[in-house]
Structures are given as C-alpha cells and as structure tokens.
PDB file of N, CA and C in Angstrom:
ATOM      1  N   MET A   1      38.357  20.814  62.055  1.00 64.00           N
ATOM      2  CA  MET A   1      38.349  20.966  60.604  1.00 64.00           C
ATOM      3  C   MET A   1      38.687  19.636  59.910  1.00 64.00           C
ATOM      4  N   THR A   2      39.619  18.878  60.449  1.00 80.00           N
ATOM      5  CA  THR A   2      40.010  17.605  59.847  1.00 80.00           C
ATOM      6  C   THR A   2      38.852  16.616  59.853  1.00 80.00           C
ATOM      7  N   ASP A   3      38.097  16.576  60.943  1.00 83.00           N
ATOM      8  CA  ASP A   3      36.946  15.671  61.007  1.00 83.00           C
ATOM      9  C   ASP A   3      35.912  16.010  59.948  1.00 83.00           C
ATOM     10  N   GLN A   4      35.736  17.302  59.682  1.00 89.00           N
ATOM     11  CA  GLN A   4      34.788  17.717  58.647  1.00 89.00           C
ATOM     12  C   GLN A   4      35.275  17.289  57.266  1.00 89.00           C
ATOM     13  N   LEU A   5      36.577  17.418  57.043  1.00 87.00           N
ATOM     14  CA  LEU A   5      37.123  16.997  55.746  1.00 87.00           C
ATOM     15  C   LEU A   5      36.994  15.499  55.546  1.00 87.00           C
ATOM     16  N   VAL A   6      37.202  14.730  56.605  1.00 82.00           N
ATOM     17  CA  VAL A   6      37.040  13.278  56.511  1.00 82.00           C
ATOM     18  C   VAL A   6      35.599  12.936  56.184  1.00 82.00           C
ATOM     19  N   LEU A   7      34.646  13.635  56.796  1.00 87.00           N
ATOM     20  CA  LEU A   7      33.227  13.406  56.512  1.00 87.00           C
ATOM     21  C   LEU A   7      32.905  13.755  55.059  1.00 87.00           C
ATOM     22  N   VAL A   8      33.395  14.897  54.599  1.00 90.00           N
ATOM     23  CA  VAL A   8      33.151  15.305  53.212  1.00 90.00           C
ATOM     24  C   VAL A   8      33.790  14.302  52.249  1.00 90.00           C
ATOM     25  N   LEU A   9      35.002  13.863  52.562  1.00 83.00           N
ATOM     26  CA  LEU A   9      35.665  12.870  51.717  1.00 83.00           C
ATOM     27  C   LEU A   9      34.866  11.573  51.664  1.00 83.00           C
ATOM     28  N   GLY A  10      34.340  11.150  52.800  1.00 84.00           N
ATOM     29  CA  GLY A  10      33.505   9.950  52.833  1.00 84.00           C
ATOM     30  C   GLY A  10      32.266  10.103  51.965  1.00 84.00           C
ATOM     31  N   ILE A  11      31.644  11.256  52.043  1.00 91.00           N
ATOM     32  CA  ILE A  11      30.448  11.518  51.230  1.00 91.00           C
ATOM     33  C   ILE A  11      30.806  11.503  49.745  1.00 91.00           C
ATOM     34  N   VAL A  12      31.929  12.121  49.406  1.00 90.00           N
ATOM     35  CA  VAL A  12      32.354  12.160  48.002  1.00 90.00           C
ATOM     36  C   VAL A  12      32.698  10.757  47.497  1.00 90.00           C
ATOM     37  N   LYS A  13      33.381   9.950  48.326  1.00 87.00           N
ATOM     38  CA  LYS A  13      33.727   8.578  47.925  1.00 87.00           C
ATOM     39  C   LYS A  13      32.478   7.735  47.688  1.00 87.00           C
ATOM     40  N   VAL A  14      31.490   7.856  48.567  1.00 91.00           N
ATOM     41  CA  VAL A  14      30.250   7.090  48.393  1.00 91.00           C
ATOM     42  C   VAL A  14      29.502   7.585  47.153  1.00 91.00           C
ATOM     43  N   THR A  15      29.498   8.899  46.941  1.00 93.00           N
ATOM     44  CA  THR A  15      28.851   9.448  45.745  1.00 93.00           C
ATOM     45  C   THR A  15      29.537   8.937  44.485  1.00 93.00           C
ATOM     46  N   ALA A  16      30.875   8.917  44.483  1.00 92.00           N
ATOM     47  CA  ALA A  16      31.610   8.400  43.333  1.00 92.00           C
ATOM     48  C   ALA A  16      31.322   6.916  43.125  1.00 92.00           C
ATOM     49  N   LEU A  17      31.176   6.175  44.219  1.00 92.00           N
ATOM     50  CA  LEU A  17      30.837   4.749  44.123  1.00 92.00           C
ATOM     51  C   LEU A  17      29.477   4.574  43.450  1.00 92.00           C
ATOM     52  N   VAL A  18      28.507   5.351  43.864  1.00 95.00           N
ATOM     53  CA  VAL A  18      27.157   5.252  43.285  1.00 95.00           C
ATOM     54  C   VAL A  18      27.175   5.673  41.816  1.00 95.00           C
ATOM     55  N   LEU A  19      27.802   6.811  41.528  1.00 94.00           N
ATOM     56  CA  LEU A  19      27.830   7.290  40.143  1.00 94.00           C
ATOM     57  C   LEU A  19      28.613   6.335  39.238  1.00 94.00           C
ATOM     58  N   GLY A  20      29.739   5.829  39.716  1.00 93.00           N
ATOM     59  CA  GLY A  20      30.500   4.849  38.940  1.00 93.00           C
ATOM     60  C   GLY A  20      29.705   3.582  38.705  1.00 93.00           C
ATOM     61  N   GLY A  21      28.936   3.172  39.716  1.00 93.00           N
ATOM     62  CA  GLY A  21      28.071   2.005  39.556  1.00 93.00           C
ATOM     63  C   GLY A  21      27.002   2.223  38.514  1.00 93.00           C
ATOM     64  N   VAL A  22      26.424   3.423  38.502  1.00 95.00           N
ATOM     65  CA  VAL A  22      25.382   3.743  37.515  1.00 95.00           C
ATOM     66  C   VAL A  22      25.968   3.729  36.103  1.00 95.00           C
ATOM     67  N   VAL A  23      27.127   4.357  35.924  1.00 94.00           N
ATOM     68  CA  VAL A  23      27.751   4.388  34.596  1.00 94.00           C
ATOM     69  C   VAL A  23      28.147   2.977  34.159  1.00 94.00           C
ATOM     70  N   SER A  24      28.671   2.184  35.088  1.00 93.00           N
ATOM     71  CA  SER A  24      29.028   0.793  34.762  1.00 93.00           C
ATOM     72  C   SER A  24      27.804  -0.009  34.347  1.00 93.00           C
ATOM     73  N   LEU A  25      26.720   0.176  35.071  1.00 94.00           N
ATOM     74  CA  LEU A  25      25.475  -0.517  34.743  1.00 94.00           C
ATOM     75  C   LEU A  25      24.959  -0.087  33.372  1.00 94.00           C
ATOM     76  N   MET A  26      25.048   1.202  33.081  1.00 95.00           N
ATOM     77  CA  MET A  26      24.609   1.691  31.772  1.00 95.00           C
ATOM     78  C   MET A  26      25.462   1.089  30.651  1.00 95.00           C
ATOM     79  N   ALA A  27      26.777   0.997  30.883  1.00 92.00           N
ATOM     80  CA  ALA A  27      27.658   0.399  29.874  1.00 92.00           C
ATOM     81  C   ALA A  27      27.337  -1.077  29.685  1.00 92.00           C
ATOM     82  N   TYR A  28      27.064  -1.773  30.789  1.00 93.00           N
ATOM     83  CA  TYR A  28      26.732  -3.195  30.680  1.00 93.00           C
ATOM     84  C   TYR A  28      25.395  -3.386  29.958  1.00 93.00           C
ATOM     85  N   ARG A  29      24.427  -2.536  30.246  1.00 95.00           N
ATOM     86  CA  ARG A  29      23.143  -2.625  29.533  1.00 95.00           C
ATOM     87  C   ARG A  29      23.317  -2.348  28.047  1.00 95.00           C
ATOM     88  N   ALA A  30      24.209  -1.412  27.717  1.00 94.00           N
ATOM     89  CA  ALA A  30      24.500  -1.144  26.306  1.00 94.00           C
ATOM     90  C   ALA A  30      25.110  -2.384  25.657  1.00 94.00           C
ATOM     91  N   TYR A  31      25.971  -3.084  26.403  1.00 93.00           N
ATOM     92  CA  TYR A  31      26.534  -4.335  25.895  1.00 93.00           C
ATOM     93  C   TYR A  31      25.425  -5.354  25.643  1.00 93.00           C
ATOM     94  N   LEU A  32      24.493  -5.482  26.577  1.00 95.00           N
ATOM     95  CA  LEU A  32      23.405  -6.455  26.404  1.00 95.00           C
ATOM     96  C   LEU A  32      22.546  -6.126  25.189  1.00 95.00           C
ATOM     97  N   ARG A  33      22.364  -4.839  24.904  1.00 96.00           N
ATOM     98  CA  ARG A  33      21.560  -4.439  23.740  1.00 96.00           C
ATOM     99  C   ARG A  33      22.304  -4.681  22.431  1.00 96.00           C
ATOM    100  N   THR A  34      23.601  -4.373  22.433  1.00 94.00           N
ATOM    101  CA  THR A  34      24.344  -4.393  21.172  1.00 94.00           C
ATOM    102  C   THR A  34      25.191  -5.644  20.977  1.00 94.00           C
ATOM    103  N   ARG A  35      25.523  -6.329  22.072  1.00 92.00           N
ATOM    104  CA  ARG A  35      26.401  -7.499  22.068  1.00 92.00           C
ATOM    105  C   ARG A  35      27.795  -7.183  21.516  1.00 92.00           C
ATOM    106  N   LEU A  36      28.227  -5.932  21.655  1.00 88.00           N
ATOM    107  CA  LEU A  36      29.589  -5.558  21.287  1.00 88.00           C
ATOM    108  C   LEU A  36      30.494  -5.901  22.462  1.00 88.00           C
ATOM    109  N   ASP A  37      31.450  -6.813  22.240  1.00 84.00           N
ATOM    110  CA  ASP A  37      32.308  -7.274  23.324  1.00 84.00           C
ATOM    111  C   ASP A  37      33.082  -6.146  23.991  1.00 84.00           C
ATOM    112  N   GLY A  38      33.448  -5.143  23.239  1.00 88.00           N
ATOM    113  CA  GLY A  38      34.188  -4.023  23.798  1.00 88.00           C
ATOM    114  C   GLY A  38      33.447  -3.337  24.929  1.00 88.00           C
ATOM    115  N   LEU A  39      32.142  -3.259  24.827  1.00 90.00           N
ATOM    116  CA  LEU A  39      31.349  -2.628  25.878  1.00 90.00           C
ATOM    117  C   LEU A  39      31.354  -3.440  27.168  1.00 90.00           C
ATOM    118  N   GLN A  40      31.442  -4.742  27.041  1.00 92.00           N
ATOM    119  CA  GLN A  40      31.502  -5.592  28.229  1.00 92.00           C
ATOM    120  C   GLN A  40      32.811  -5.325  28.983  1.00 92.00           C
ATOM    121  N   TYR A  41      33.922  -5.240  28.277  1.00 93.00           N
ATOM    122  CA  TYR A  41      35.195  -4.928  28.907  1.00 93.00           C
ATOM    123  C   TYR A  41      35.223  -3.500  29.442  1.00 93.00           C
ATOM    124  N   PHE A  42      34.593  -2.589  28.715  1.00 92.00           N
ATOM    125  CA  PHE A  42      34.501  -1.202  29.166  1.00 92.00           C
ATOM    126  C   PHE A  42      33.769  -1.137  30.503  1.00 92.00           C
ATOM    127  N   ALA A  43      32.655  -1.836  30.612  1.00 93.00           N
ATOM    128  CA  ALA A  43      31.900  -1.880  31.864  1.00 93.00           C
ATOM    129  C   ALA A  43      32.732  -2.513  32.977  1.00 93.00           C
ATOM    130  N   ALA A  44      33.456  -3.580  32.667  1.00 95.00           N
ATOM    131  CA  ALA A  44      34.289  -4.244  33.678  1.00 95.00           C
ATOM    132  C   ALA A  44      35.404  -3.317  34.152  1.00 95.00           C
ATOM    133  N   GLY A  45      36.008  -2.574  33.241  1.00 95.00           N
ATOM    134  CA  GLY A  45      37.043  -1.615  33.622  1.00 95.00           C
ATOM    135  C   GLY A  45      36.513  -0.531  34.532  1.00 95.00           C
ATOM    136  N   LEU A  46      35.310  -0.068  34.234  1.00 94.00           N
ATOM    137  CA  LEU A  46      34.683   0.943  35.096  1.00 94.00           C
ATOM    138  C   LEU A  46      34.404   0.392  36.489  1.00 94.00           C
ATOM    139  N   VAL A  47      33.982  -0.849  36.559  1.00 95.00           N
ATOM    140  CA  VAL A  47      33.731  -1.473  37.861  1.00 95.00           C
ATOM    141  C   VAL A  47      35.035  -1.570  38.656  1.00 95.00           C
ATOM    142  N   VAL A  48      36.106  -1.986  38.003  1.00 95.00           N
ATOM    143  CA  VAL A  48      37.397  -2.098  38.681  1.00 95.00           C
ATOM    144  C   VAL A  48      37.837  -0.743  39.221  1.00 95.00           C
ATOM    145  N   ILE A  49      37.747   0.293  38.412  1.00 94.00           N
ATOM    146  CA  ILE A  49      38.152   1.629  38.845  1.00 94.00           C
ATOM    147  C   ILE A  49      37.268   2.118  39.983  1.00 94.00           C
ATOM    148  N   THR A  50      35.964   1.952  39.848  1.00 93.00           N
ATOM    149  CA  THR A  50      35.028   2.435  40.856  1.00 93.00           C
ATOM    150  C   THR A  50      35.206   1.724  42.187  1.00 93.00           C
ATOM    151  N   LEU A  51      35.197   0.406  42.168  1.00 92.00           N
ATOM    152  CA  LEU A  51      35.337  -0.346  43.421  1.00 92.00           C
ATOM    153  C   LEU A  51      36.738  -0.204  44.002  1.00 92.00           C
ATOM    154  N   GLY A  52      37.742  -0.211  43.153  1.00 91.00           N
ATOM    155  CA  GLY A  52      39.114  -0.082  43.626  1.00 91.00           C
ATOM    156  C   GLY A  52      39.358   1.240  44.326  1.00 91.00           C
ATOM    157  N   THR A  53      38.872   2.320  43.735  1.00 88.00           N
ATOM    158  CA  THR A  53      39.028   3.636  44.356  1.00 88.00           C
ATOM    159  C   THR A  53      38.322   3.689  45.699  1.00 88.00           C
ATOM    160  N   PHE A  54      37.146   3.124  45.768  1.00 88.00           N
ATOM    161  CA  PHE A  54      36.393   3.124  47.021  1.00 88.00           C
ATOM    162  C   PHE A  54      37.132   2.313  48.089  1.00 88.00           C
ATOM    163  N   PHE A  55      37.571   1.111  47.744  1.00 89.00           N
ATOM    164  CA  PHE A  55      38.214   0.253  48.734  1.00 89.00           C
ATOM    165  C   PHE A  55      39.587   0.761  49.162  1.00 89.00           C
ATOM    166  N   VAL A  56      40.292   1.471  48.292  1.00 88.00           N
ATOM    167  CA  VAL A  56      41.553   2.091  48.714  1.00 88.00           C
ATOM    168  C   VAL A  56      41.273   3.157  49.763  1.00 88.00           C
ATOM    169  N   GLY A  57      40.190   3.902  49.586  1.00 82.00           N
ATOM    170  CA  GLY A  57      39.794   4.871  50.611  1.00 82.00           C
ATOM    171  C   GLY A  57      39.470   4.191  51.924  1.00 82.00           C
ATOM    172  N   VAL A  58      38.818   3.058  51.867  1.00 85.00           N
ATOM    173  CA  VAL A  58      38.509   2.288  53.078  1.00 85.00           C
ATOM    174  C   VAL A  58      39.799   1.820  53.744  1.00 85.00           C
ATOM    175  N   LEU A  59      40.737   1.327  52.936  1.00 86.00           N
ATOM    176  CA  LEU A  59      42.023   0.889  53.495  1.00 86.00           C
ATOM    177  C   LEU A  59      42.710   2.024  54.243  1.00 86.00           C
ATOM    178  N   HIS A  60      42.642   3.208  53.673  1.00 81.00           N
ATOM    179  CA  HIS A  60      43.301   4.350  54.290  1.00 81.00           C
ATOM    180  C   HIS A  60      42.620   4.755  55.600  1.00 81.00           C
ATOM    181  N   HIS A  61      41.316   4.887  55.562  1.00 79.00           N
ATOM    182  CA  HIS A  61      40.603   5.423  56.726  1.00 79.00           C
ATOM    183  C   HIS A  61      40.309   4.378  57.796  1.00 79.00           C
ATOM    184  N   VAL A  62      40.122   3.150  57.434  1.00 83.00           N
ATOM    185  CA  VAL A  62      39.788   2.129  58.424  1.00 83.00           C
ATOM    186  C   VAL A  62      41.053   1.427  58.940  1.00 83.00           C
ATOM    187  N   PHE A  63      41.961   1.110  58.025  1.00 87.00           N
ATOM    188  CA  PHE A  63      43.138   0.335  58.416  1.00 87.00           C
ATOM    189  C   PHE A  63      44.404   1.172  58.563  1.00 87.00           C
ATOM    190  N   GLY A  64      44.313   2.466  58.301  1.00 86.00           N
ATOM    191  CA  GLY A  64      45.428   3.371  58.548  1.00 86.00           C
ATOM    192  C   GLY A  64      46.576   3.300  57.563  1.00 86.00           C
ATOM    193  N   ILE A  65      46.314   2.860  56.336  1.00 89.00           N
ATOM    194  CA  ILE A  65      47.365   2.844  55.317  1.00 89.00           C
ATOM    195  C   ILE A  65      47.749   4.298  55.020  1.00 89.00           C
ATOM    196  N   PRO A  66      49.039   4.610  54.962  1.00 90.00           N
ATOM    197  CA  PRO A  66      49.475   5.991  54.711  1.00 90.00           C
ATOM    198  C   PRO A  66      48.934   6.539  53.383  1.00 90.00           C
ATOM    199  N   SER A  67      48.777   7.849  53.337  1.00 85.00           N
ATOM    200  CA  SER A  67      48.206   8.500  52.155  1.00 85.00           C
ATOM    201  C   SER A  67      48.989   8.205  50.879  1.00 85.00           C
ATOM    202  N   LEU A  68      50.295   8.291  50.957  1.00 89.00           N
ATOM    203  CA  LEU A  68      51.111   8.069  49.766  1.00 89.00           C
ATOM    204  C   LEU A  68      50.961   6.643  49.249  1.00 89.00           C
ATOM    205  N   GLN A  69      50.932   5.692  50.148  1.00 91.00           N
ATOM    206  CA  GLN A  69      50.730   4.293  49.764  1.00 91.00           C
ATOM    207  C   GLN A  69      49.325   4.115  49.179  1.00 91.00           C
ATOM    208  N   GLY A  70      48.331   4.765  49.769  1.00 87.00           N
ATOM    209  CA  GLY A  70      46.966   4.706  49.248  1.00 87.00           C
ATOM    210  C   GLY A  70      46.865   5.295  47.851  1.00 87.00           C
ATOM    211  N   MET A  71      47.579   6.395  47.633  1.00 88.00           N
ATOM    212  CA  MET A  71      47.561   7.008  46.302  1.00 88.00           C
ATOM    213  C   MET A  71      48.214   6.085  45.282  1.00 88.00           C
ATOM    214  N   LEU A  72      49.270   5.380  45.693  1.00 92.00           N
ATOM    215  CA  LEU A  72      49.901   4.405  44.800  1.00 92.00           C
ATOM    216  C   LEU A  72      48.917   3.299  44.442  1.00 92.00           C
ATOM    217  N   TYR A  73      48.255   2.733  45.453  1.00 91.00           N
ATOM    218  CA  TYR A  73      47.272   1.666  45.190  1.00 91.00           C
ATOM    219  C   TYR A  73      46.141   2.165  44.296  1.00 91.00           C
ATOM    220  N   GLU A  74      45.663   3.368  44.567  1.00 91.00           N
ATOM    221  CA  GLU A  74      44.570   3.920  43.766  1.00 91.00           C
ATOM    222  C   GLU A  74      44.999   4.098  42.313  1.00 91.00           C
ATOM    223  N   SER A  75      46.218   4.560  42.108  1.00 93.00           N
ATOM    224  CA  SER A  75      46.730   4.720  40.741  1.00 93.00           C
ATOM    225  C   SER A  75      46.898   3.379  40.045  1.00 93.00           C
ATOM    226  N   LEU A  76      47.366   2.370  40.779  1.00 95.00           N
ATOM    227  CA  LEU A  76      47.501   1.028  40.199  1.00 95.00           C
ATOM    228  C   LEU A  76      46.145   0.456  39.805  1.00 95.00           C
ATOM    229  N   VAL A  77      45.147   0.657  40.649  1.00 94.00           N
ATOM    230  CA  VAL A  77      43.798   0.180  40.340  1.00 94.00           C
ATOM    231  C   VAL A  77      43.256   0.900  39.108  1.00 94.00           C
ATOM    232  N   ALA A  78      43.460   2.218  39.041  1.00 94.00           N
ATOM    233  CA  ALA A  78      42.986   2.983  37.880  1.00 94.00           C
ATOM    234  C   ALA A  78      43.680   2.494  36.608  1.00 94.00           C
ATOM    235  N   CYS A  79      44.987   2.258  36.686  1.00 96.00           N
ATOM    236  CA  CYS A  79      45.715   1.749  35.515  1.00 96.00           C
ATOM    237  C   CYS A  79      45.171   0.388  35.080  1.00 96.00           C
ATOM    238  N   GLY A  80      44.902  -0.477  36.048  1.00 96.00           N
ATOM    239  CA  GLY A  80      44.342  -1.791  35.717  1.00 96.00           C
ATOM    240  C   GLY A  80      42.985  -1.676  35.046  1.00 96.00           C
ATOM    241  N   GLY A  81      42.135  -0.816  35.574  1.00 95.00           N
ATOM    242  CA  GLY A  81      40.818  -0.608  34.974  1.00 95.00           C
ATOM    243  C   GLY A  81      40.910  -0.041  33.570  1.00 95.00           C
ATOM    244  N   PHE A  82      41.820   0.929  33.385  1.00 95.00           N
ATOM    245  CA  PHE A  82      41.986   1.506  32.053  1.00 95.00           C
ATOM    246  C   PHE A  82      42.551   0.488  31.067  1.00 95.00           C
ATOM    247  N   LEU A  83      43.447  -0.385  31.532  1.00 95.00           N
ATOM    248  CA  LEU A  83      43.970  -1.435  30.651  1.00 95.00           C
ATOM    249  C   LEU A  83      42.872  -2.391  30.202  1.00 95.00           C
ATOM    250  N   ILE A  84      41.962  -2.730  31.114  1.00 94.00           N
ATOM    251  CA  ILE A  84      40.821  -3.580  30.748  1.00 94.00           C
ATOM    252  C   ILE A  84      39.968  -2.880  29.701  1.00 94.00           C
ATOM    253  N   MET A  85      39.730  -1.585  29.910  1.00 92.00           N
ATOM    254  CA  MET A  85      38.911  -0.825  28.962  1.00 92.00           C
ATOM    255  C   MET A  85      39.589  -0.734  27.591  1.00 92.00           C
ATOM    256  N   ILE A  86      40.906  -0.479  27.589  1.00 92.00           N
ATOM    257  CA  ILE A  86      41.634  -0.384  26.323  1.00 92.00           C
ATOM    258  C   ILE A  86      41.613  -1.724  25.596  1.00 92.00           C
ATOM    259  N   TYR A  87      41.825  -2.820  26.344  1.00 93.00           N
ATOM    260  CA  TYR A  87      41.773  -4.133  25.720  1.00 93.00           C
ATOM    261  C   TYR A  87      40.410  -4.360  25.065  1.00 93.00           C
ATOM    262  N   GLY A  88      39.348  -4.017  25.772  1.00 88.00           N
ATOM    263  CA  GLY A  88      38.013  -4.223  25.236  1.00 88.00           C
ATOM    264  C   GLY A  88      37.703  -3.379  24.020  1.00 88.00           C
ATOM    265  N   LEU A  89      38.226  -2.158  24.014  1.00 84.00           N
ATOM    266  CA  LEU A  89      37.898  -1.253  22.913  1.00 84.00           C
ATOM    267  C   LEU A  89      38.812  -1.441  21.709  1.00 84.00           C
ATOM    268  N   TYR A  90      40.072  -1.816  21.932  1.00 86.00           N
ATOM    269  CA  TYR A  90      41.016  -1.892  20.827  1.00 86.00           C
ATOM    270  C   TYR A  90      41.663  -3.255  20.642  1.00 86.00           C
ATOM    271  N   GLY A  91      41.630  -4.092  21.673  1.00 73.00           N
ATOM    272  CA  GLY A  91      42.367  -5.332  21.601  1.00 73.00           C
ATOM    273  C   GLY A  91      41.649  -6.473  20.928  1.00 73.00           C
ATOM    274  N   GLN A  92      40.415  -6.290  20.582  1.00 62.00           N
ATOM    275  CA  GLN A  92      39.637  -7.384  20.033  1.00 62.00           C
ATOM    276  C   GLN A  92      39.759  -7.448  18.524  1.00 62.00           C
TER     277      GLN A  92
END
C-alpha cells in the first residue's frame, strides 16, 4: 500500500508541477501583453512555489529528508513565493 501511495504522490507532484508551470506561463504572458510589473512578480512567485514544492518532494523521496523537515521547507518556499507575489501586487 505504501508503494502505491508513493506512486500516486509522485504523479500528483508532477501534475502540480505541470499545472503550476502553465499558470506561471499564463501570468508571464499576461505581463508581456500588459506590461504591468505586478504580473511579472506574480508569475515569479508562482514559479518559486511550483518549483520549490516539487523539489522539496524530491528531497524527501530521493535524499530521505524527514517528512516534518520537508513540510517546513515546503512552507518556507510557499511563504517566499507569496511574499514575491504580494510585493509585486502591492509593493510597487
């Protein structure tokens, strides 16, 4: 059962990576059309969250980082991405 869950988790992580990449690309294209600086930071924040979440999963499954430590790293990456997005949307 655990092996099946690891496989499903891997599939979900890759799916989230692809979907996050698509949304990031759409945000960046919106920036190119409108030249609103906030959208550029919004896209960058999405990239940070998407790639960070994926790579934390890799750290856990490939390098054996404990789950609790992985969850901490994932939360830190999400906070960093959200801070970039907030700066872009409100800090300018």
